[in-house]
Amino acid sequence: MTSVQTDLWEELRTTALLGTDRRPLPPASGTGALAAAAGAVDRGDPAAALLELAALATVRRRAGLLPVPAGPPQPAAPPDQRRALPDAAARRLAVLLSGRGSGTGSGTGSGTGVGALANLAELLPQWLAGARELDYRPPAALVPALLDAARARSELRGDAVALAGPLGRWLAEHNPDWSYVRRTAVESRAAGSEQTWHEGLFAERVTHLTRLRRSDPPAALELLRGTWSTERAEDRLLFLDALQEGLSEADEPFLEAALGDRSKNVRTTAAELLSTLPGSALGARMAERARALVQVADGRLLVSPPTACDSAMQRDGIAPKSPTGRGERAWWFGEVVAATPLAAWTTGFDLTHDQLLALPVSADDGDPADGEDGSDSWRDDLREAWARAAVRQQDARWARALLGPAPRRAGSVRTAGSPAKLLAVLPPAERAAWTSSFLQTHGLGDAFQLLGACATPWTPPLSTAVVAALERAAASGAYPWSHSGVLGMTERSLSPATAPAVEALAADASPDSAWAETFGRLAGTLRFRAAMLAELNDNG
Amino acid sequence: MEERWSTEHVLSLSPDAASSKAAGKLSGPGPWSGVGCNGTALWGACKGSGSTPYRTVVELATPAYQCSCPSRKFPCKHALGLLLLWSVGAQAVPNGGEPPEWAGAWLADRQDRAEQKRAPRAEADPAAARRRAERRSARVAAGAQELRLRLADRVRHGLADQSTAASPWEEVAARMVDAQAPGLASRVRELEDLDEESLLSRYALLHLLAAAYERVGELPEPLAATVRSRIGFSTDSAELLAGPTVRDRWLVLGRQDVADERLTTRRLWLRGAKTGHPALLLAFGRPGQAPELAIPTGQLLEAELAFQPNARPLRAVLGTRHGGPEAPPEAEAVPPGVSTVRALAGYGEAVADDPWLDSWPTVLTGVVPVPGPGGWQLTDGQGALPVHGTPQSALWRLAAISAGRPVTVFGECGHRGFAPVTVWGENGRATGVSG
């Protein structure tokens, strides 16, 4: 805001700062009424007079304020055509956003009574995914809090940015705290154009590329090829990820060329993509290397690990140094096998995967450097690498074979690779069934990652198995906090249909015990989740 | 038959988010038994973790709450949950019926006390009261004179020298408290940490106030009342309500809660639909408790208000209500406002009446919040006002509701800029900016 006159004010201010003992009082100035009033001030005591003149000037300044000139108009946010979130769901979102990151968020904790709620932060992702699925427009007033929540939790970004819609993007242009919004790819219904690719924000470009890839894979590749050399390294990496969908041999020359990229991450990603491409030259090169490393003789698999990582291997994405500090030869061996098409083994040796997995393994030269019990070690390395290949190539048959049936006996049953990752390759129902039977034998102890690999919400049978395992844990005298990881996951994944069973457990647990509280809270959360999902579908 | 409140209305009474959440869980019929209502009150018993259910009563007019639960929050989650249950409709809480004895006793007791309050209070001893008042005004006058001397001393030695000043302002403030001039004391305390820019004007206005009190008898009565109230003379609410009141349909323009460690202060701004008169109601609550006075922003309440005497009457107390708050007709949902130029002119006129006024409640119409080099501004295309005193989160909420398009904003317009309180977006719904 601007004021009319400032000369007298500056004089007064300087005099006040230095003191009327040191500087004379400025003469009365100005026009009309102000000058008359200033002239009427008794100047007997210069200090008191200065204060009176300053009071006059202050009031005159305040009474005469004018707005500053308006700047040029700024573009408004594009309109959002989606339907508004139902009122109850909007209130729920406000509650979920206000509860984020603050533990149980139950305030002073006095009189919380039965069924205190789980950490609301656990429920926000589901709410966001549900709301996004139904294509709602959130209340504008909640969009800033939504963007803040996703800023702190990157796993929420995809859903939050999609839900925040055009308003979210518009806000993010004004607030550097939300710059991640521009870099978050979102599937939107509006069609992009070639122009989007050349002039759009990063997220819009990724969206455009992803959508095009879905409808016309060669055209998407062509588009990317056109600007590839001018893209920044981190952008190239994310664009390359978009090719994962609809990968075909048409992409091979481009990916082969990317093996020579300036950026190491781009090179590695290109190599991984090629290794999942059936019939790729890289796959063939790896298979050839693999054949030199593993042979069948006398009903055994004989392993002779590489002795060097030559430049051709490096170009195909194998790092010369192990990032984990393992023995170099074992590292190179694992990398080659993991990148070899699994079909190369079955056709190469004319054996099924089950037969291959049943064969004993030993080192070709019995090199003692690999440990006293070299053969076991190579067997593990081989299975580990096959497991990585099965995950990378999304080969359910190999994954199933490597995983085997859920171990029946409690104790240390070792599975090659990460069981959770292998599990993720299987269809959801099979994952849930496998994990259920694992829980029945082993309880909750080692189940955390397996449960994490199952699709949410958990199927009713899996949910029932988890509840039964919790019940057994409670009966065995274990403490709930020793299962806090699983319990946290349970709060967001358990099927709402399990609520009555959990409520029964809460009622059965001895009053005021930790388990009573745990089950009570879990039941409360299930009811909360059921209500939350029902609200989203309420169009009344 | 009474109109049932909206969910927003009920939740606006909640002391905090945790209570709203807890109340939501008690808003189903599950835990409740023996619920009922009779148009002025509702009651019910809520099963808690103990064996005895909690007994909850809500009197709707004030509103007032009573619950046998041990919660220190007010209203407690049971009262809120009961209100939510009731707000759904007659199926959950049937109309008519008599309150059970425990609820009836409390309601009757409240009514008795309210009637006692309404009965005129006889002044115990008018002569003694007059002597007390004279004694106080002499002490305040002496305090004001001392303050003027102190201020002049500082100016004589130079404000730049402030750090070496012999007596810190805290000590002067304590003397103002002794002189029974709490308004002067708090303004003196504020001098302690001021930037150089506003230092001289604050000194000058404080000097003006102290000088004005010394000749308060010569001032025109409205200005004298302004000076007295700024010095710290307060008028008892009951006394005010005994005087003339203004009946109108008051639209709630906005609400703001400010909490410190001792007190939550709620400010509620109203505007008369007939008179166009602005009003400011204050209510206080202990920490963690919401002040009792709660009318949702955007609602209309037909009531009598009594204004504190002032050259610019604004502070008021709420007297008789004629019915409960209700949503305004659609055409009146968004209050009419003014341009940025008119807003500052309005503040200027107010300052001419009351020179100590920092800001004046104002509705701006057709303004867009835009980021500027020195912070956000509200612009109507002709002029712009800097946004002032608004936390970042509130600013972004305002920006989101506007989305770059013109909106109506209520707030306080003053010499430091415009402090937004409520915004009306495209859907015509009032949203509190701060939360």
PDB file of C-alpha atoms in Angstrom, chain A residues 46 51 54 58 69 90 103 127 133 139 159 177 222 226 240 286 301 329 360 394 420 423 447 467 490 493 515:
ATOM      1  CA  PRO A  46      10.358  19.362  21.823  1.00  0.00           C
ATOM      2  CA  LEU A  51       5.363  12.662  19.564  1.00  0.00           C
ATOM      3  CA  ALA A  54       4.269  11.911  14.774  1.00  0.00           C
ATOM      4  CA  THR A  58       0.681   8.422  11.575  1.00  0.00           C
ATOM      5  CA  PRO A  69      -1.199  -0.861  -8.426  1.00  0.00           C
ATOM      6  CA  ALA A  90     -14.471 -35.030   2.069  1.00  0.00           C
ATOM      7  CA  GLY A 103       1.383 -41.460  15.856  1.00  0.00           C
ATOM      8  CA  TRP A 127      -8.359 -43.759   0.683  1.00  0.00           C
ATOM      9  CA  GLU A 133     -10.171 -44.936  -8.907  1.00  0.00           C
ATOM     10  CA  PRO A 139     -12.496 -29.943  -2.114  1.00  0.00           C
ATOM     11  CA  ASP A 159      -2.467 -41.020  -6.286  1.00  0.00           C
ATOM     12  CA  ASP A 177       7.772 -27.188  -1.858  1.00  0.00           C
ATOM     13  CA  GLU A 222       9.785 -43.152 -32.359  1.00  0.00           C
ATOM     14  CA  GLY A 226      13.363 -38.104 -31.757  1.00  0.00           C
ATOM     15  CA  LEU A 240      13.258 -45.610 -20.551  1.00  0.00           C
ATOM     16  CA  MET A 286      24.264 -63.819 -21.917  1.00  0.00           C
ATOM     17  CA  LEU A 301      25.676 -79.147 -12.798  1.00  0.00           C
ATOM     18  CA  ARG A 329      33.867 -64.194  -9.621  1.00  0.00           C
ATOM     19  CA  PRO A 360      23.305 -81.421  -7.530  1.00  0.00           C
ATOM     20  CA  GLN A 394       8.147 -62.435 -14.480  1.00  0.00           C
ATOM     21  CA  ALA A 420       8.650 -62.274  -1.110  1.00  0.00           C
ATOM     22  CA  LEU A 423       5.810 -64.601  -4.510  1.00  0.00           C
ATOM     23  CA  ALA A 447       5.834 -63.536   7.557  1.00  0.00           C
ATOM     24  CA  VAL A 467      -6.254 -63.366  12.561  1.00  0.00           C
ATOM     25  CA  THR A 490      -2.802 -55.658   9.179  1.00  0.00           C
ATOM     26  CA  SER A 493      -4.658 -54.754   4.626  1.00  0.00           C
ATOM     27  CA  TRP A 515      -3.848 -57.685  23.425  1.00  0.00           C
TER      28      TRP A 515
END
